[in-house]
mmCIF file of C-alpha atoms in Angstrom:
data_model
loop_
_atom_site.group_PDB
_atom_site.id
_atom_site.type_symbol
_atom_site.label_atom_id
_atom_site.label_comp_id
_atom_site.label_asym_id
_atom_site.label_seq_id
_atom_site.Cartn_x
_atom_site.Cartn_y
_atom_site.Cartn_z
ATOM 1 C CA LYS A 25 4.551 -4.620 1.567
ATOM 2 C CA SER A 26 4.141 -4.296 -2.228
ATOM 3 C CA PHE A 27 4.076 -1.531 -4.714
ATOM 4 C CA LEU A 28 0.882 -1.352 -7.283
ATOM 5 C CA ASN A 29 1.521 -2.570 -10.398
ATOM 6 C CA HIS A 30 4.370 -4.707 -8.845
ATOM 7 C CA THR A 31 5.394 -8.361 -8.013
ATOM 8 C CA ALA A 32 4.761 -8.950 -4.748
ATOM 9 C CA TYR A 33 6.228 -11.623 -3.027
ATOM 10 C CA LEU A 34 4.827 -14.344 -0.323
ATOM 11 C CA SER A 35 6.669 -16.629 1.662
ATOM 12 C CA CYS A 36 5.658 -19.776 3.352
ATOM 13 C CA TYR A 37 8.431 -19.724 5.691
ATOM 14 C CA PHE A 38 8.614 -23.277 5.323
ATOM 15 C CA PRO A 39 12.109 -24.754 6.459
ATOM 16 C CA ASN A 40 11.913 -28.346 4.990
ATOM 17 C CA SER A 41 14.185 -29.599 7.791
ATOM 18 C CA GLN A 42 13.695 -33.414 6.829
ATOM 19 C CA LYS A 43 14.640 -32.226 3.315
ATOM 20 C CA THR A 44 11.733 -33.596 1.519
ATOM 21 C CA ASP A 45 11.508 -33.933 -1.794
ATOM 22 C CA VAL A 46 8.801 -31.878 -3.492
ATOM 23 C CA LYS A 47 7.410 -35.000 -5.749
ATOM 24 C CA ASP A 48 6.148 -36.337 -2.402
ATOM 25 C CA LEU A 49 4.308 -32.584 -1.010
ATOM 26 C CA ARG A 50 1.696 -30.738 -1.981
ATOM 27 C CA VAL A 51 1.484 -27.318 -2.021
ATOM 28 C CA PHE A 52 -1.180 -24.643 -2.094
ATOM 29 C CA TRP A 53 -1.890 -21.033 -1.516
ATOM 30 C CA GLN A 54 -5.477 -19.724 -0.873
ATOM 31 C CA LYS A 55 -6.733 -16.168 -0.399
ATOM 32 C CA GLY A 56 -9.415 -15.869 2.453
ATOM 33 C CA ALA A 57 -11.317 -19.145 2.622
ATOM 34 C CA VAL A 58 -12.153 -20.171 -0.837
ATOM 35 C CA GLU A 59 -9.997 -18.515 -3.865
ATOM 36 C CA VAL A 60 -7.227 -21.098 -4.851
ATOM 37 C CA VAL A 61 -4.151 -18.918 -5.848
ATOM 38 C CA HIS A 62 -1.020 -21.394 -6.411
ATOM 39 C CA GLU A 63 -1.056 -25.013 -6.617
ATOM 40 C CA VAL A 64 1.719 -27.078 -6.780
ATOM 41 C CA TYR A 65 0.689 -31.090 -6.847
ATOM 42 C CA TYR A 66 3.346 -33.649 -6.063
ATOM 43 C CA GLY A 67 6.148 -31.655 -8.316
ATOM 44 C CA GLN A 68 3.399 -30.266 -11.017
ATOM 45 C CA GLU A 69 2.133 -26.892 -11.567
ATOM 46 C CA LYS A 70 -1.894 -27.983 -11.613
ATOM 47 C CA HIS A 71 -4.393 -24.981 -12.837
ATOM 48 C CA ASP A 72 -7.684 -26.943 -12.497
ATOM 49 C CA ASN A 73 -8.935 -25.443 -9.026
ATOM 50 C CA LEU A 74 -7.512 -22.287 -9.711
ATOM 51 C CA SER A 75 -9.592 -18.945 -9.188
ATOM 52 C CA PRO A 76 -9.855 -17.134 -12.475
ATOM 53 C CA LYS A 77 -8.161 -14.076 -11.391
ATOM 54 C CA TYR A 78 -5.132 -15.850 -10.785
ATOM 55 C CA ILE A 79 -4.623 -17.840 -13.701
ATOM 56 C CA ASN A 80 -0.914 -16.813 -15.468
ATOM 57 C CA ARG A 81 -0.153 -14.186 -12.177
ATOM 58 C CA THR A 82 1.677 -16.531 -10.067
ATOM 59 C CA LYS A 83 5.128 -18.523 -9.749
ATOM 60 C CA MET A 84 6.232 -20.893 -6.903
ATOM 61 C CA ASP A 85 10.023 -20.400 -6.099
ATOM 62 C CA MET A 86 10.390 -24.250 -4.628
ATOM 63 C CA ASP A 87 13.994 -23.570 -3.063
ATOM 64 C CA LYS A 88 12.756 -20.207 -1.351
ATOM 65 C CA TRP A 89 9.242 -21.214 -1.084
ATOM 66 C CA THR A 90 7.868 -18.024 -1.924
ATOM 67 C CA LEU A 91 5.021 -17.400 -4.189
ATOM 68 C CA GLN A 92 5.498 -14.383 -6.529
ATOM 69 C CA LEU A 93 2.158 -12.609 -7.384
ATOM 70 C CA LEU A 94 2.580 -10.444 -10.833
ATOM 71 C CA ASN A 95 1.269 -7.157 -11.026
ATOM 72 C CA ALA A 96 -0.370 -6.844 -7.718
ATOM 73 C CA GLY A 97 -3.356 -4.385 -7.617
ATOM 74 C CA ILE A 98 -5.604 -3.288 -4.524
ATOM 75 C CA VAL A 99 -8.355 -5.737 -5.092
ATOM 76 C CA ASP A 100 -5.271 -8.514 -4.377
ATOM 77 C CA GLU A 101 -5.091 -7.231 -0.453
ATOM 78 C CA GLY A 102 -5.914 -9.630 2.136
ATOM 79 C CA GLN A 103 -4.854 -12.904 4.003
ATOM 80 C CA TYR A 104 -2.502 -15.599 2.187
ATOM 81 C CA THR A 105 -2.499 -19.053 3.632
ATOM 82 C CA CYS A 106 0.334 -21.625 2.236
ATOM 83 C CA ILE A 107 -0.703 -24.817 3.099
ATOM 84 C CA ILE A 108 1.577 -27.625 2.452
ATOM 85 C CA GLN A 109 0.766 -31.214 2.672
ATOM 86 C CA HIS A 110 2.939 -34.572 2.862
ATOM 87 C CA ARG A 111 1.876 -37.889 0.705
ATOM 88 C CA ASP A 112 1.953 -40.203 4.075
ATOM 89 C CA LYS A 113 0.988 -43.714 2.895
ATOM 90 C CA GLY A 114 -1.499 -42.616 0.677
ATOM 91 C CA SER A 115 -3.409 -40.106 2.533
ATOM 92 C CA PRO A 116 -2.041 -36.454 2.501
ATOM 93 C CA LYS A 117 -1.226 -35.276 5.659
ATOM 94 C CA VAL A 118 -0.682 -31.284 6.421
ATOM 95 C CA ILE A 119 2.578 -30.771 7.696
ATOM 96 C CA HIS A 120 3.052 -26.692 7.351
ATOM 97 C CA THR A 121 0.506 -23.672 7.207
ATOM 98 C CA SER A 122 1.801 -20.416 6.915
ATOM 99 C CA VAL A 123 -0.581 -16.939 6.862
ATOM 100 C CA CYS A 124 0.753 -13.656 4.985
ATOM 101 C CA LEU A 125 -0.945 -10.617 4.932
ATOM 102 C CA LEU A 126 -0.560 -8.429 1.977
ATOM 103 C CA HIS A 127 -0.565 -4.600 1.680
ATOM 104 C CA ILE A 128 -0.515 -2.636 -1.221
ATOM 105 C CA ILE A 129 1.195 0.579 -1.563
ATOM 106 C CA ALA A 130 0.524 3.296 -4.113
ATOM 107 C CA ASN A 131 2.678 6.647 -3.996
ATOM 108 C CA TYR A 132 0.913 10.049 -3.956
ATOM 109 C CA SER A 133 1.812 12.787 -5.900
ATOM 110 C CA GLN A 134 3.517 15.544 -4.299
ATOM 111 C CA PRO A 135 1.323 17.829 -2.211
ATOM 112 C CA GLU A 136 0.739 20.931 -4.311
ATOM 113 C CA ILE A 137 -0.256 24.326 -2.900
ATOM 114 C CA ALA A 138 -2.660 26.196 -4.633
ATOM 115 C CA TRP A 139 -4.087 29.984 -4.312
ATOM 116 C CA LEU A 140 -8.066 30.210 -4.002
ATOM 117 C CA HIS A 141 -7.419 34.059 -3.824
ATOM 118 C CA THR A 142 -7.645 36.317 -6.893
ATOM 119 C CA GLY A 143 -6.922 39.811 -6.830
ATOM 120 C CA GLU A 144 -4.029 42.153 -4.702
ATOM 121 C CA LEU A 145 -3.248 40.676 -1.006
ATOM 122 C CA LYS A 146 -3.982 43.302 1.214
ATOM 123 C CA PRO A 147 -2.596 43.278 4.838
ATOM 124 C CA ASN A 148 -5.069 41.855 7.100
ATOM 125 C CA GLU A 149 -7.444 40.511 4.549
ATOM 126 C CA TYR A 150 -7.636 36.342 4.273
ATOM 127 C CA LEU A 151 -5.852 34.712 2.286
ATOM 128 C CA SER A 152 -7.432 31.127 1.163
ATOM 129 C CA LEU A 153 -5.220 28.275 0.099
ATOM 130 C CA SER A 154 -5.510 24.635 -0.455
ATOM 131 C CA CYS A 155 -3.184 21.593 -0.541
ATOM 132 C CA SER A 156 -3.903 18.970 -2.962
ATOM 133 C CA SER A 157 -2.034 15.316 -3.579
ATOM 134 C CA SER A 158 -3.509 12.565 -5.842
ATOM 135 C CA GLY A 159 -3.316 8.692 -6.929
ATOM 136 C CA GLY A 160 -2.226 7.009 -3.598
ATOM 137 C CA TYR A 161 -3.386 4.126 -1.502
ATOM 138 C CA PRO A 162 -3.596 3.393 1.396
ATOM 139 C CA GLU A 163 -5.595 6.621 2.765
ATOM 140 C CA PRO A 164 -3.185 8.938 4.495
ATOM 141 C CA LYS A 165 -3.204 9.575 8.066
ATOM 142 C CA GLN A 166 -3.685 13.451 8.167
ATOM 143 C CA MET A 167 -2.797 16.686 6.361
ATOM 144 C CA THR A 168 -1.276 19.458 8.349
ATOM 145 C CA TRP A 169 0.309 23.156 7.515
ATOM 146 C CA LEU A 170 3.279 24.548 8.593
ATOM 147 C CA ILE A 171 3.782 28.287 8.725
ATOM 148 C CA SER A 172 7.334 29.533 9.113
ATOM 149 C CA GLN A 173 8.090 33.247 10.139
ATOM 150 C CA GLU A 174 11.132 34.837 10.962
ATOM 151 C CA ASN A 175 12.097 32.634 14.272
ATOM 152 C CA THR A 176 8.959 31.045 14.930
ATOM 153 C CA THR A 177 7.268 28.365 13.186
ATOM 154 C CA TYR A 178 3.603 26.692 13.975
ATOM 155 C CA ARG A 179 1.727 23.881 12.818
ATOM 156 C CA LEU A 180 -1.816 23.889 11.838
ATOM 157 C CA MET A 181 -4.622 21.036 11.538
ATOM 158 C CA ARG A 182 -7.305 21.175 9.153
ATOM 159 C CA GLN A 183 -10.035 18.847 7.787
ATOM 160 C CA MET A 184 -8.535 16.672 5.385
ATOM 161 C CA ASN A 185 -11.240 15.582 2.567
ATOM 162 C CA VAL A 186 -10.959 12.376 0.884
ATOM 163 C CA SER A 187 -12.246 10.910 -1.982
ATOM 164 C CA GLN A 188 -11.559 7.630 -3.468
ATOM 165 C CA ASP A 189 -11.886 6.719 -7.128
ATOM 166 C CA ALA A 190 -14.433 4.120 -7.842
ATOM 167 C CA VAL A 191 -12.477 2.002 -10.555
ATOM 168 C CA THR A 192 -8.759 2.387 -9.285
ATOM 169 C CA LYS A 193 -9.331 2.757 -5.428
ATOM 170 C CA LEU A 194 -6.666 5.031 -5.504
ATOM 171 C CA TYR A 195 -7.129 8.048 -3.497
ATOM 172 C CA ASN A 196 -7.016 11.827 -3.549
ATOM 173 C CA VAL A 197 -6.919 14.483 -0.655
ATOM 174 C CA THR A 198 -7.334 18.009 -0.182
ATOM 175 C CA SER A 199 -7.270 20.119 2.438
ATOM 176 C CA LYS A 200 -8.040 24.260 2.545
ATOM 177 C CA LEU A 201 -6.283 26.948 4.928
ATOM 178 C CA ASN A 202 -7.801 30.202 5.765
ATOM 179 C CA ILE A 203 -5.462 32.864 7.666
ATOM 180 C CA THR A 204 -4.314 36.289 8.134
ATOM 181 C CA VAL A 205 -2.536 38.190 5.428
ATOM 182 C CA PRO A 206 0.993 38.537 7.199
ATOM 183 C CA THR A 207 2.376 42.132 7.103
ATOM 184 C CA ASN A 208 5.876 43.212 7.012
ATOM 185 C CA THR A 209 7.797 39.447 7.860
ATOM 186 C CA LEU A 210 8.523 36.884 5.171
ATOM 187 C CA THR A 211 6.431 33.786 5.797
ATOM 188 C CA ASN A 212 6.860 30.455 4.363
ATOM 189 C CA ILE A 213 3.896 27.723 3.605
ATOM 190 C CA SER A 214 4.134 24.511 3.871
ATOM 191 C CA CYS A 215 1.688 21.053 3.506
ATOM 192 C CA PHE A 216 2.538 17.951 4.877
ATOM 193 C CA LEU A 217 0.948 14.658 3.894
ATOM 194 C CA HIS A 218 1.372 12.191 6.723
ATOM 195 C CA LEU A 219 1.288 8.711 5.311
ATOM 196 C CA GLY A 220 1.256 6.630 8.385
ATOM 197 C CA GLU A 221 4.563 5.278 10.398
ATOM 198 C CA GLN A 222 6.224 3.321 8.330
ATOM 199 C CA LEU A 223 5.131 5.114 5.073
ATOM 200 C CA GLY A 224 6.639 8.741 6.267
ATOM 201 C CA SER A 225 5.406 12.026 5.077
ATOM 202 C CA LEU A 226 5.468 14.462 1.740
ATOM 203 C CA VAL A 227 5.797 17.668 2.062
ATOM 204 C CA SER A 228 5.063 20.434 -0.521
ATOM 205 C CA VAL A 229 7.554 23.123 -2.152
ATOM 206 C CA PRO A 230 7.014 25.839 0.573
ATOM 207 C CA LEU A 231 4.827 29.171 -0.674
ATOM 208 C CA GLY A 232 6.841 32.459 0.301
ATOM 209 C CA ILE A 233 4.579 35.416 0.775
#
């Protein structure tokens, strides 16, 4: 995983137990089946075969067998393969391959609750609220509402509307809630954006009514 516009680190996981000299090895990285991302040709970096979008964006750490991909973007997501060949009596022989999956993460803004209601609140009327968060990646799992009154808290699921920016590929999400205006009870309403198991959740500032 790498944050948007940061450096991604992709490892070859090559133990080099034979302590082979890099001058006897050809190391190349490719994305998918066709795009060459980086090539170290018997100790020298070689740029002839690189896919144009990776020129000047990669560095190889030969001590750690790790490729640095600079300024990682959403278009860089995908499967990368590291292939290492040994110069064996003239014809190179593949001695190691490994695959890395790159996922890009962009932070969503803190969810924000907005009133869709104008005028005075009256008991037992409907109150309309929306919650929105923007500029994130990947697409979130769901948005839920949490309503707390005195000793009870309950969770409401409402439809989450998702839109993706055509250029940046970042997502914006919104959810709407209609509830009856509470009477004689302090009510706190919060909105949670669930990003998935490993990324956790974001929560809005509670709205007190």
